[in-house]
Amino acid sequence: MNPSEPPATIDHETPAEPAVNTKGAGHSRRIFLFKLSLALNGIVGAVLAVPILGYLLGPALKKKSSESFWINLGPLADFPEGETRLVNYRNPITTTWDGQTGDIPCWVRRITGNDFQVFAINCAHLGCPVRWFAQSKLFMCPCHGGAYYQDGSRASGPPERGLFEYDHKITAGNLLISAGKMPTLAARNCSKPPLTQIQSLPSTTVAANEINPAEGRKSRNS
């Protein structure tokens, strides 16, 4: 070995660092972001679907649950025999923010003892609220002049039927009505004969009178 020569250096091979799998890391990140976006979309969709489903299914659910609602109108002592009184009850299918629009009036008639009639306040013609006149014992409609007797049957005017009546029952000395169902035509009014219409004259008689009015008047006078 020549002393003038620099000592030979030994190359120590450094171990190669493991290559980072950038492709796999990027793939995992995309999967995570995709699943996160699906979860967020699902949460947003659920939040939006709740009011929509409530709007669509709410009336059916309320109708089914309200059929068993019996509303207490008060003790029997509040309704003297032979009198008709106006009573308000709360509609069972309304919400708290409906306010006074959820209060529905009805007419309660106590005939005698436990014999009652509870009428819907709406006229059977076009739904105007009828008023009770105790002196004449008539329900009168202020809109088109419809009149009803005290038992709810039609007296005169445009209505072709009597007032509608609620199903009712007496429980523990209180008068209850089935407010979850629509009132129906009073049962005692259904037994009355329907309204009759004026029959028109035969067409041949009308034609003859039009041709010779004098003969028509003569035939009627005879």
mmCIF file of C-alpha atoms in Angstrom:
data_model
loop_
_atom_site.group_PDB
_atom_site.id
_atom_site.type_symbol
_atom_site.label_atom_id
_atom_site.label_comp_id
_atom_site.label_asym_id
_atom_site.label_seq_id
_atom_site.Cartn_x
_atom_site.Cartn_y
_atom_site.Cartn_z
ATOM 1 C CA MET A 1 0.000 0.000 0.000
ATOM 2 C CA ASN A 2 1.480 3.281 -1.035
ATOM 3 C CA PRO A 3 1.553 5.644 1.896
ATOM 4 C CA SER A 4 0.991 8.590 -0.372
ATOM 5 C CA GLU A 5 -2.311 7.249 -1.524
ATOM 6 C CA PRO A 6 -5.342 8.222 0.529
ATOM 7 C CA PRO A 7 -6.891 5.442 2.398
ATOM 8 C CA ALA A 8 -9.635 3.743 0.531
ATOM 9 C CA THR A 9 -13.071 4.561 1.803
ATOM 10 C CA ILE A 10 -15.561 1.829 2.271
ATOM 11 C CA ASP A 11 -18.935 2.543 0.843
ATOM 12 C CA HIS A 12 -21.629 1.565 3.305
ATOM 13 C CA GLU A 13 -24.799 1.004 1.388
ATOM 14 C CA THR A 14 -27.670 2.678 3.248
ATOM 15 C CA PRO A 15 -30.794 0.560 3.341
ATOM 16 C CA ALA A 16 -33.446 1.804 0.923
ATOM 17 C CA GLU A 17 -36.461 3.409 2.611
ATOM 18 C CA PRO A 18 -39.744 1.635 1.954
ATOM 19 C CA ALA A 19 -41.708 3.384 -0.765
ATOM 20 C CA VAL A 20 -44.882 5.006 0.418
ATOM 21 C CA ASN A 21 -47.974 3.620 -1.303
ATOM 22 C CA THR A 22 -49.429 6.926 -2.386
ATOM 23 C CA LYS A 23 -51.919 5.232 -4.665
ATOM 24 C CA GLY A 24 -53.460 3.202 -1.830
ATOM 25 C CA ALA A 25 -53.641 6.220 0.487
ATOM 26 C CA GLY A 26 -55.428 8.280 -2.125
ATOM 27 C CA HIS A 27 -57.884 5.468 -2.770
ATOM 28 C CA SER A 28 -58.694 5.138 0.942
ATOM 29 C CA ARG A 29 -59.229 8.882 1.232
ATOM 30 C CA ARG A 30 -61.664 8.897 -1.667
ATOM 31 C CA ILE A 31 -63.642 6.013 -0.139
ATOM 32 C CA PHE A 32 -63.835 7.835 3.196
ATOM 33 C CA LEU A 33 -65.024 11.076 1.583
ATOM 34 C CA PHE A 34 -67.569 9.175 -0.503
ATOM 35 C CA LYS A 35 -69.021 7.447 2.558
ATOM 36 C CA LEU A 36 -69.059 10.732 4.455
ATOM 37 C CA SER A 37 -70.973 12.454 1.650
ATOM 38 C CA LEU A 38 -73.489 9.581 1.553
ATOM 39 C CA ALA A 39 -74.031 9.887 5.298
ATOM 40 C CA LEU A 40 -74.521 13.651 5.100
ATOM 41 C CA ASN A 41 -76.936 13.321 2.186
ATOM 42 C CA GLY A 42 -78.887 10.689 4.090
ATOM 43 C CA ILE A 43 -79.194 12.956 7.137
ATOM 44 C CA VAL A 44 -80.327 15.903 5.020
ATOM 45 C CA GLY A 45 -82.840 13.703 3.163
ATOM 46 C CA ALA A 46 -84.259 12.375 6.438
ATOM 47 C CA VAL A 47 -84.654 15.889 7.834
ATOM 48 C CA LEU A 48 -86.493 17.015 4.704
ATOM 49 C CA ALA A 49 -88.644 13.882 4.523
ATOM 50 C CA VAL A 50 -90.068 14.168 8.050
ATOM 51 C CA PRO A 51 -92.306 17.210 7.415
ATOM 52 C CA ILE A 52 -93.304 15.922 3.982
ATOM 53 C CA LEU A 53 -94.394 12.553 5.380
ATOM 54 C CA GLY A 54 -96.145 14.303 8.242
ATOM 55 C CA TYR A 55 -98.060 16.455 5.761
ATOM 56 C CA LEU A 56 -99.062 13.475 3.614
ATOM 57 C CA LEU A 57 -99.886 10.987 6.373
ATOM 58 C CA GLY A 58 -101.066 13.420 9.026
ATOM 59 C CA PRO A 59 -104.722 13.699 7.932
ATOM 60 C CA ALA A 60 -105.135 9.931 7.684
ATOM 61 C CA LEU A 61 -103.557 9.343 11.082
ATOM 62 C CA LYS A 62 -105.571 12.117 12.696
ATOM 63 C CA LYS A 63 -108.794 10.825 11.176
ATOM 64 C CA LYS A 64 -108.155 7.321 12.434
ATOM 65 C CA SER A 65 -107.255 8.474 15.938
ATOM 66 C CA SER A 66 -110.030 11.045 16.196
ATOM 67 C CA GLU A 67 -112.861 8.601 15.480
ATOM 68 C CA SER A 68 -112.802 7.551 19.129
ATOM 69 C CA PHE A 69 -112.900 11.129 20.483
ATOM 70 C CA TRP A 70 -115.863 11.877 22.724
ATOM 71 C CA ILE A 71 -116.025 15.517 23.776
ATOM 72 C CA ASN A 72 -117.616 16.476 27.082
ATOM 73 C CA LEU A 73 -120.093 19.323 26.593
ATOM 74 C CA GLY A 74 -120.815 19.654 30.304
ATOM 75 C CA PRO A 75 -123.036 18.262 33.045
ATOM 76 C CA LEU A 76 -126.707 17.629 32.392
ATOM 77 C CA ALA A 77 -127.588 20.392 34.865
ATOM 78 C CA ASP A 78 -126.275 22.947 32.350
ATOM 79 C CA PHE A 79 -129.078 22.053 29.935
ATOM 80 C CA PRO A 80 -132.593 22.731 31.273
ATOM 81 C CA GLU A 81 -135.421 20.643 29.892
ATOM 82 C CA GLY A 82 -137.263 22.151 26.962
ATOM 83 C CA GLU A 83 -134.459 24.602 26.116
ATOM 84 C CA THR A 84 -131.911 24.854 23.299
ATOM 85 C CA ARG A 85 -128.486 26.296 24.108
ATOM 86 C CA LEU A 86 -125.339 27.147 22.183
ATOM 87 C CA VAL A 87 -122.213 25.273 23.306
ATOM 88 C CA ASN A 88 -118.622 25.499 22.064
ATOM 89 C CA TYR A 89 -116.238 22.549 22.007
ATOM 90 C CA ARG A 90 -112.624 22.154 20.937
ATOM 91 C CA ASN A 91 -112.052 20.324 17.674
ATOM 92 C CA PRO A 92 -109.970 17.243 18.605
ATOM 93 C CA ILE A 93 -107.953 17.259 15.365
ATOM 94 C CA THR A 94 -106.718 20.843 15.593
ATOM 95 C CA THR A 95 -103.287 21.972 16.728
ATOM 96 C CA THR A 96 -102.321 24.460 19.424
ATOM 97 C CA TRP A 97 -101.591 27.238 16.935
ATOM 98 C CA ASP A 98 -105.066 27.055 15.379
ATOM 99 C CA GLY A 99 -106.296 29.419 18.080
ATOM 100 C CA GLN A 100 -109.998 30.229 18.153
ATOM 101 C CA THR A 101 -110.552 28.571 14.781
ATOM 102 C CA GLY A 102 -110.410 25.235 16.602
ATOM 103 C CA ASP A 103 -113.506 26.105 18.672
ATOM 104 C CA ILE A 104 -116.695 24.744 17.097
ATOM 105 C CA PRO A 105 -120.204 25.753 18.216
ATOM 106 C CA CYS A 106 -123.206 23.441 18.278
ATOM 107 C CA TRP A 107 -126.814 23.633 19.414
ATOM 108 C CA VAL A 108 -127.842 21.371 22.312
ATOM 109 C CA ARG A 109 -131.543 20.671 22.769
ATOM 110 C CA ARG A 110 -132.749 18.842 25.864
ATOM 111 C CA ILE A 111 -136.192 17.493 25.178
ATOM 112 C CA THR A 112 -136.876 15.788 28.479
ATOM 113 C CA GLY A 113 -134.862 13.707 30.916
ATOM 114 C CA ASN A 114 -131.974 12.100 29.073
ATOM 115 C CA ASP A 115 -133.447 12.719 25.624
ATOM 116 C CA PHE A 116 -131.117 15.133 23.796
ATOM 117 C CA GLN A 117 -130.398 16.402 20.332
ATOM 118 C CA VAL A 118 -127.084 18.029 19.380
ATOM 119 C CA PHE A 119 -127.200 19.887 16.071
ATOM 120 C CA ALA A 120 -124.381 21.130 13.899
ATOM 121 C CA ILE A 121 -124.555 24.900 13.655
ATOM 122 C CA ASN A 122 -124.218 24.863 9.863
ATOM 123 C CA CYS A 123 -127.205 25.205 7.595
ATOM 124 C CA ALA A 124 -127.810 22.179 5.381
ATOM 125 C CA HIS A 125 -127.984 24.460 2.345
ATOM 126 C CA LEU A 126 -124.587 26.176 2.063
ATOM 127 C CA GLY A 127 -123.200 25.887 5.577
ATOM 128 C CA CYS A 128 -124.034 29.293 7.059
ATOM 129 C CA PRO A 129 -124.386 29.292 10.870
ATOM 130 C CA VAL A 130 -128.018 29.091 11.940
ATOM 131 C CA ARG A 131 -129.491 30.968 14.903
ATOM 132 C CA TRP A 132 -132.055 29.764 17.407
ATOM 133 C CA PHE A 133 -135.130 31.895 18.124
ATOM 134 C CA ALA A 134 -136.780 30.640 21.298
ATOM 135 C CA GLN A 135 -139.998 32.641 20.894
ATOM 136 C CA SER A 136 -140.803 31.196 17.483
ATOM 137 C CA LYS A 137 -139.029 27.893 18.254
ATOM 138 C CA LEU A 138 -137.214 27.989 14.917
ATOM 139 C CA PHE A 139 -133.660 27.787 13.683
ATOM 140 C CA MET A 140 -133.112 30.500 11.098
ATOM 141 C CA CYS A 141 -130.331 30.859 8.524
ATOM 142 C CA PRO A 142 -129.374 34.533 7.963
ATOM 143 C CA CYS A 143 -127.848 33.884 4.535
ATOM 144 C CA HIS A 144 -130.684 32.565 2.389
ATOM 145 C CA GLY A 145 -133.707 32.405 4.690
ATOM 146 C CA GLY A 146 -133.678 28.718 5.516
ATOM 147 C CA ALA A 147 -135.804 27.719 8.513
ATOM 148 C CA TYR A 148 -135.878 24.600 10.685
ATOM 149 C CA TYR A 149 -138.200 23.408 13.416
ATOM 150 C CA GLN A 150 -136.924 22.857 16.940
ATOM 151 C CA ASP A 151 -136.348 19.147 16.233
ATOM 152 C CA GLY A 152 -134.018 20.052 13.333
ATOM 153 C CA SER A 153 -136.430 19.188 10.533
ATOM 154 C CA ARG A 154 -136.775 21.542 7.579
ATOM 155 C CA ALA A 155 -139.478 24.187 7.827
ATOM 156 C CA SER A 156 -138.978 26.337 4.710
ATOM 157 C CA GLY A 157 -136.432 27.926 2.441
ATOM 158 C CA PRO A 158 -133.730 26.581 0.146
ATOM 159 C CA PRO A 159 -132.512 23.642 2.309
ATOM 160 C CA GLU A 160 -133.794 20.302 1.083
ATOM 161 C CA ARG A 161 -133.141 18.512 4.373
ATOM 162 C CA GLY A 162 -133.005 19.102 8.111
ATOM 163 C CA LEU A 163 -130.070 20.053 10.304
ATOM 164 C CA PHE A 164 -127.232 17.613 10.809
ATOM 165 C CA GLU A 165 -126.932 15.980 14.217
ATOM 166 C CA TYR A 166 -124.039 14.639 16.290
ATOM 167 C CA ASP A 167 -123.985 11.224 17.893
ATOM 168 C CA HIS A 168 -124.152 11.697 21.643
ATOM 169 C CA LYS A 169 -124.196 9.746 24.868
ATOM 170 C CA ILE A 170 -124.511 10.368 28.592
ATOM 171 C CA THR A 171 -121.694 9.250 30.857
ATOM 172 C CA ALA A 172 -121.441 9.935 34.593
ATOM 173 C CA GLY A 173 -124.003 12.721 34.394
ATOM 174 C CA ASN A 174 -122.261 14.482 31.493
ATOM 175 C CA LEU A 175 -123.301 14.964 27.880
ATOM 176 C CA LEU A 176 -120.699 13.774 25.370
ATOM 177 C CA ILE A 177 -120.688 14.015 21.587
ATOM 178 C CA SER A 178 -118.671 12.116 19.003
ATOM 179 C CA ALA A 179 -116.713 15.051 17.603
ATOM 180 C CA GLY A 180 -114.304 12.926 15.584
ATOM 181 C CA LYS A 181 -117.011 12.034 13.055
ATOM 182 C CA MET A 182 -118.963 14.318 10.790
ATOM 183 C CA PRO A 183 -122.534 14.963 11.960
ATOM 184 C CA THR A 184 -125.221 13.143 10.028
ATOM 185 C CA LEU A 185 -128.849 13.866 9.247
ATOM 186 C CA ALA A 186 -130.964 13.558 12.380
ATOM 187 C CA ALA A 187 -132.470 10.092 12.657
ATOM 188 C CA ARG A 188 -135.884 11.374 13.686
ATOM 189 C CA ASN A 189 -135.884 13.682 10.660
ATOM 190 C CA CYS A 190 -135.206 10.834 8.239
ATOM 191 C CA SER A 191 -138.600 9.304 9.008
ATOM 192 C CA LYS A 192 -140.394 12.321 7.601
ATOM 193 C CA PRO A 193 -141.522 12.242 3.962
ATOM 194 C CA PRO A 194 -139.164 13.924 1.519
ATOM 195 C CA LEU A 195 -140.002 17.208 -0.136
ATOM 196 C CA THR A 196 -142.375 16.963 -3.060
ATOM 197 C CA GLN A 197 -142.047 18.866 -6.281
ATOM 198 C CA ILE A 198 -144.824 20.459 -8.283
ATOM 199 C CA GLN A 199 -145.663 18.182 -11.161
ATOM 200 C CA SER A 200 -145.629 19.836 -14.537
ATOM 201 C CA LEU A 201 -148.547 19.596 -16.928
ATOM 202 C CA PRO A 202 -148.293 17.170 -19.844
ATOM 203 C CA SER A 203 -146.596 18.623 -22.859
ATOM 204 C CA THR A 204 -149.713 18.121 -25.018
ATOM 205 C CA THR A 205 -151.836 20.223 -22.637
ATOM 206 C CA VAL A 206 -149.211 22.964 -22.512
ATOM 207 C CA ALA A 207 -148.994 23.014 -26.322
ATOM 208 C CA ALA A 208 -152.797 23.224 -26.687
ATOM 209 C CA ASN A 209 -153.008 26.112 -24.239
ATOM 210 C CA GLU A 210 -150.288 27.946 -26.098
ATOM 211 C CA ILE A 211 -152.186 27.531 -29.395
ATOM 212 C CA ASN A 212 -155.555 28.643 -28.016
ATOM 213 C CA PRO A 213 -155.213 30.400 -24.641
ATOM 214 C CA ALA A 214 -158.953 31.050 -24.462
ATOM 215 C CA GLU A 215 -159.780 27.364 -24.683
ATOM 216 C CA GLY A 216 -157.126 26.662 -22.093
ATOM 217 C CA ARG A 217 -158.690 29.112 -19.667
ATOM 218 C CA LYS A 218 -162.136 27.724 -20.469
ATOM 219 C CA SER A 219 -161.023 24.170 -19.764
ATOM 220 C CA ARG A 220 -159.471 25.243 -16.458
ATOM 221 C CA ASN A 221 -162.611 27.147 -15.431
ATOM 222 C CA SER A 222 -164.810 24.195 -16.292
#
